[in-house]
Short mmCIF file of C-alpha atoms in Angstrom, two decimals:
data_model
loop_
_atom_site.label_atom_id
_atom_site.label_comp_id
_atom_site.label_asym_id
_atom_site.label_seq_id
_atom_site.Cartn_x
_atom_site.Cartn_y
_atom_site.Cartn_z
CA MET A 33 -18.35 0.04 -2.88
CA GLU A 34 -20.57 3.10 -3.14
CA GLN A 35 -19.43 6.54 -2.11
CA MET A 36 -19.89 7.18 1.60
CA LYS A 37 -19.68 10.38 3.63
CA TYR A 38 -19.33 10.95 7.35
CA THR A 39 -18.95 14.11 9.44
CA PHE A 40 -17.30 14.45 12.84
CA ASN A 41 -17.47 17.60 14.96
CA VAL A 42 -14.31 18.83 16.66
CA GLU A 43 -14.52 21.22 19.61
CA LYS A 44 -12.09 23.99 20.41
CA ASP A 45 -9.79 23.32 23.41
CA ASP A 46 -11.28 19.88 24.08
CA PHE A 47 -8.03 18.04 24.72
CA VAL A 48 -9.82 15.06 26.24
CA LEU A 49 -11.80 14.21 23.12
CA ALA A 50 -9.06 15.33 20.73
CA GLY A 51 -8.17 12.38 18.55
CA GLN A 52 -11.63 10.82 18.76
CA ALA A 53 -12.61 11.71 15.20
CA SER A 54 -9.33 10.30 13.85
CA SER A 55 -9.79 7.18 15.93
CA ASN A 56 -13.36 6.70 14.64
CA ILE A 57 -12.20 7.22 11.05
CA LYS A 58 -9.47 4.66 11.53
CA LYS A 59 -11.97 2.09 12.89
CA LEU A 60 -14.36 2.74 10.01
CA LEU A 61 -11.65 2.26 7.39
CA ARG A 62 -10.49 -0.92 9.06
CA GLN A 63 -14.03 -2.31 8.96
CA LEU A 64 -14.08 -1.56 5.23
CA GLY A 65 -10.90 -3.56 4.74
CA ILE A 66 -8.77 -0.63 3.52
CA ASP A 67 -5.02 -1.36 3.26
CA SER A 68 -3.40 -0.97 6.71
CA GLY A 69 -0.55 1.20 5.38
CA ILE A 70 -3.04 3.66 3.89
CA ILE A 71 -5.05 3.66 7.13
CA ARG A 72 -1.95 4.40 9.21
CA ARG A 73 -0.87 7.34 7.05
CA LEU A 74 -4.38 8.76 6.88
CA ALA A 75 -4.82 8.34 10.65
CA ILE A 76 -1.63 10.33 11.31
CA ALA A 77 -2.61 13.10 8.88
CA THR A 78 -6.18 13.27 10.21
CA TYR A 79 -5.02 13.34 13.82
CA GLU A 80 -2.75 16.31 13.10
CA ALA A 81 -5.62 18.13 11.36
CA GLU A 82 -7.91 17.38 14.28
CA ILE A 83 -5.38 18.62 16.86
CA ASN A 84 -4.91 21.81 14.85
CA ILE A 85 -8.66 22.48 15.04
CA VAL A 86 -8.59 21.91 18.82
CA ILE A 87 -5.53 24.09 19.43
CA HIS A 88 -5.83 26.90 16.91
CA SER A 89 -9.47 27.39 15.93
CA LEU A 90 -12.87 28.14 17.37
CA GLY A 91 -14.04 24.66 16.43
CA GLY A 92 -14.82 22.86 13.24
CA CYS A 93 -15.52 19.53 11.67
CA ILE A 94 -13.86 16.72 9.80
CA GLU A 95 -15.56 15.18 6.78
CA LEU A 96 -14.64 11.75 5.52
CA GLU A 97 -15.47 10.78 1.96
CA ILE A 98 -14.84 7.23 0.82
CA ASP A 99 -14.99 6.44 -2.87
CA PRO A 100 -13.90 3.25 -4.67
CA SER A 101 -10.86 5.14 -6.01
CA TYR A 102 -9.93 7.53 -3.16
CA ILE A 103 -10.41 8.56 0.45
CA ARG A 104 -10.72 12.26 1.17
CA VAL A 105 -10.59 13.98 4.54
CA ILE A 106 -11.62 17.62 4.75
CA ALA A 107 -10.85 19.40 8.03
CA ALA A 108 -12.59 22.76 8.13
CA ASP A 109 -12.52 25.20 11.02
CA ARG A 110 -13.82 28.57 12.07
CA GLY A 111 -11.09 30.76 13.41
CA PRO A 112 -8.23 33.09 12.84
CA GLY A 113 -6.90 31.32 9.77
CA ILE A 114 -3.22 30.84 8.96
CA GLU A 115 -1.42 34.10 8.26
CA ASP A 116 1.52 32.68 6.33
CA ILE A 117 0.98 29.15 5.02
CA ASP A 118 4.57 28.77 3.74
CA LEU A 119 5.89 29.62 7.20
CA ALA A 120 3.39 27.29 8.87
CA MET A 121 4.55 24.47 6.59
CA GLN A 122 8.09 24.74 7.97
CA GLU A 123 8.94 22.08 10.55
CA GLY A 124 9.34 23.60 13.99
CA TYR A 125 7.23 26.70 13.37
CA SER A 126 4.28 26.89 15.76
CA THR A 127 1.92 29.46 17.22
CA ALA A 128 0.53 27.07 19.86
CA THR A 129 -0.21 28.33 23.36
CA ASP A 130 1.95 27.49 26.39
CA LYS A 131 -0.81 25.18 27.66
CA ALA A 132 -0.80 23.20 24.42
CA ARG A 133 3.00 23.01 24.45
CA GLU A 134 3.07 21.74 28.02
CA MET A 135 0.88 18.87 26.88
CA GLY A 136 3.35 17.99 24.13
CA PHE A 137 1.44 19.63 21.29
CA GLY A 138 2.74 22.55 19.24
CA ALA A 139 5.98 20.99 18.02
CA GLY A 140 5.48 22.68 14.67
CA MET A 141 5.17 19.32 12.95
CA GLY A 142 1.43 19.26 12.27
CA LEU A 143 1.17 20.55 8.71
CA PRO A 144 4.43 18.87 7.55
CA ASN A 145 3.21 15.58 9.05
CA MET A 146 -0.11 15.96 7.19
CA LYS A 147 1.63 16.61 3.88
CA ARG A 148 4.10 13.75 4.34
CA ASN A 149 1.30 11.29 5.05
CA SER A 150 -1.03 12.33 2.22
CA ASP A 151 -1.04 11.45 -1.46
CA ARG A 152 -2.53 14.87 -2.12
CA PHE A 153 -2.64 17.73 0.33
CA TYR A 154 -4.17 21.19 0.08
CA VAL A 155 -4.44 24.07 2.56
CA ARG A 156 -6.77 26.97 2.02
CA SER A 157 -6.98 29.65 4.67
CA GLU A 158 -8.62 33.01 5.00
CA LYS A 159 -7.59 35.40 7.74
CA GLY A 160 -10.40 35.91 10.22
CA LYS A 161 -12.58 33.17 8.71
CA GLY A 162 -10.84 29.83 9.02
CA THR A 163 -8.85 27.08 7.40
CA VAL A 164 -9.78 24.16 5.19
CA ILE A 165 -7.34 21.29 4.88
CA THR A 166 -7.87 18.54 2.32
CA ILE A 167 -6.08 15.23 2.59
CA GLU A 168 -6.49 12.62 -0.13
CA MET A 169 -5.33 9.04 -0.41
CA ALA A 170 -5.53 7.14 -3.68
CA LEU A 171 -7.02 3.65 -3.48
CA LYS A 172 -6.16 2.68 -7.03
CA ALA A 173 -3.06 3.55 -9.04
CA GLY A 174 -3.55 6.84 -10.86
CA ALA A 175 -6.68 7.86 -8.92
CA MET B 92 8.80 -10.54 22.38
CA LEU B 93 5.48 -10.07 24.19
CA ILE B 94 4.86 -6.93 26.24
CA ARG B 95 4.07 -9.17 29.21
CA ASP B 96 7.48 -10.89 29.02
CA VAL B 97 9.44 -7.64 28.68
CA SER B 98 7.42 -6.09 31.48
CA GLU B 99 8.15 -8.99 33.83
CA LYS B 100 11.86 -9.04 32.95
CA ILE B 101 12.30 -5.34 33.60
CA GLY B 102 9.92 -5.18 36.55
CA LEU B 103 7.35 -2.74 35.20
CA ARG B 104 4.10 -2.07 37.06
CA VAL B 105 0.93 -2.43 34.99
CA LEU B 106 -1.37 0.52 35.66
CA ALA B 107 -3.99 -0.23 32.98
CA GLY B 108 -4.68 -2.14 29.79
CA ASN B 109 -3.95 -5.68 31.00
CA VAL B 110 -5.90 -7.02 28.05
CA GLY B 111 -3.21 -5.74 25.66
CA LEU B 112 -0.21 -7.36 27.38
CA ASP B 113 0.02 -10.29 24.99
CA LYS B 114 0.76 -8.13 21.96
CA GLU B 115 4.16 -8.22 20.31
CA LEU B 116 6.64 -5.50 21.30
CA THR B 117 9.21 -4.78 18.60
CA GLY B 118 10.97 -1.55 19.53
CA LEU B 119 11.22 1.42 21.84
CA TYR B 120 10.61 5.12 21.27
CA ILE B 121 11.28 7.97 23.72
CA CYS B 122 9.79 11.43 23.18
CA ASP B 123 7.33 13.86 24.79
CA LEU B 124 6.31 15.89 21.73
CA LEU B 125 3.21 14.24 20.33
CA SER B 126 3.64 15.33 16.71
CA TRP B 127 7.24 14.17 16.79
CA VAL B 128 6.05 10.78 18.01
CA MET B 129 3.38 10.75 15.27
CA ALA B 130 6.10 11.33 12.70
CA HIS B 131 8.71 8.89 13.94
CA ALA B 132 7.45 6.14 16.26
CA GLY B 133 6.86 2.74 14.68
CA LYS B 134 4.08 0.21 14.95
CA GLY B 135 4.78 -2.15 17.85
CA ASP B 136 7.05 0.29 19.70
CA ALA B 137 6.83 0.78 23.43
CA TRP B 138 6.61 4.54 24.04
CA ILE B 139 8.31 6.15 27.02
CA THR B 140 6.86 9.56 27.86
CA VAL B 141 6.31 11.86 30.81
CA GLN B 142 3.02 13.02 29.25
CA THR B 143 0.10 11.48 31.12
CA HIS B 144 -3.01 13.15 29.67
CA SER B 145 -5.53 11.04 27.80
CA ASN B 146 -4.41 12.14 24.35
CA VAL B 147 -1.36 9.94 24.81
CA ILE B 148 -3.69 6.97 24.38
CA ALA B 149 -5.13 8.46 21.17
CA VAL B 150 -1.61 8.67 19.74
CA ALA B 151 -0.80 5.11 20.85
CA VAL B 152 -3.99 3.77 19.24
CA LEU B 153 -3.51 5.63 15.96
CA LEU B 154 0.11 4.49 15.61
CA GLU B 155 -0.62 0.96 16.87
CA LEU B 156 2.06 1.29 19.52
CA ALA B 157 2.56 -1.69 21.82
CA CYS B 158 2.26 0.18 25.10
CA VAL B 159 2.96 3.42 26.97
CA ILE B 160 5.60 3.53 29.72
CA VAL B 161 5.83 6.34 32.26
CA PRO B 162 9.28 6.62 33.85
CA GLU B 163 10.45 7.78 37.29
CA GLY B 164 7.29 6.76 39.12
CA ILE B 165 5.10 9.38 37.44
CA GLU B 166 1.42 9.00 38.29
CA VAL B 167 -1.14 8.83 35.50
CA GLU B 168 -4.54 10.56 35.48
CA GLU B 169 -7.57 8.34 36.10
CA GLU B 170 -9.12 9.52 32.82
CA THR B 171 -6.06 8.29 30.91
CA LEU B 172 -6.13 4.93 32.68
CA GLN B 173 -9.80 4.50 31.81
CA LYS B 174 -9.18 5.30 28.17
CA ALA B 175 -6.27 2.84 28.12
CA GLU B 176 -8.61 0.13 29.47
CA VAL B 177 -11.20 0.85 26.78
CA GLU B 178 -8.62 0.85 23.99
CA GLY B 179 -6.57 -2.08 25.33
CA ILE B 180 -3.33 -0.09 25.45
CA PRO B 181 -1.17 -1.15 28.43
CA ILE B 182 0.21 1.68 30.56
CA LEU B 183 3.27 0.58 32.47
CA GLN B 184 5.08 2.47 35.19
CA SER B 185 8.71 2.29 36.27
CA SER B 186 10.84 4.00 38.90
CA MET B 187 13.71 4.05 36.38
CA SER B 188 14.64 6.98 34.14
CA ALA B 189 14.00 6.80 30.41
CA TYR B 190 17.72 6.19 29.87
CA ALA B 191 17.85 3.33 32.39
CA LEU B 192 14.70 1.86 30.82
CA ALA B 193 16.29 1.97 27.37
CA LYS B 194 19.33 0.11 28.71
CA ALA B 195 17.04 -2.44 30.38
CA PHE B 196 15.16 -2.94 27.12
CA CYS B 197 18.44 -3.71 25.33
CA LYS B 198 19.39 -6.20 28.01
CA ALA B 199 15.96 -7.82 27.69
CA GLY B 200 16.62 -8.38 23.99
CA ILE B 201 14.77 -5.44 22.41
CA GLU B 202 17.44 -3.79 20.25
#
């Protein structure tokens, strides 16, 4: 399998299409015959990253990179950035709007869910610029 | 047990996603916070929620949930029903509360 790259745009406040990129990524990985347990974990982590872009940013994109030894998802947004990453990583902490909360989002589980469902997980954020989240899954032991 | 069999036993009304009724239903999960569901619901669970927007279907697809059940006669947006049809996720409606539904599921043999 050669390395493959895909990009999916994610719009701010588009709650109707939210989840579409994650869903497309899941379908792609299934077509490639990736282990279903890996797909499930990556789908959960990617969905959370996608929802965060919709709720908290001014828009962004999700890049999917598939290599014989790993799958990498990079969710990058333009926006306010995360002020305190340690605080944001705590379960239950959320800065979501009332509208998002009414829809069942903003439980403060997004970043913890991403970390729990990734083999490797990185958050980089710059105030006033945006956030880049990297989620990696190993496809071979030690990758 | 198949979703169709449980649905008939309990008397649920199918609002959308008929095509998915012959999938296996293995458990039940009740919650309205989507991230909480993402963290804890299991593959094959029926999901009882009062949320009716179309993102509910995205969560159900990603987690490979068996179906979505709306309690207490809650109506579901047309957009959500259409998405459920496309994705083959049954949306079932009941006049019962989530608690009464959980009891009915136990009686039907889903424990």
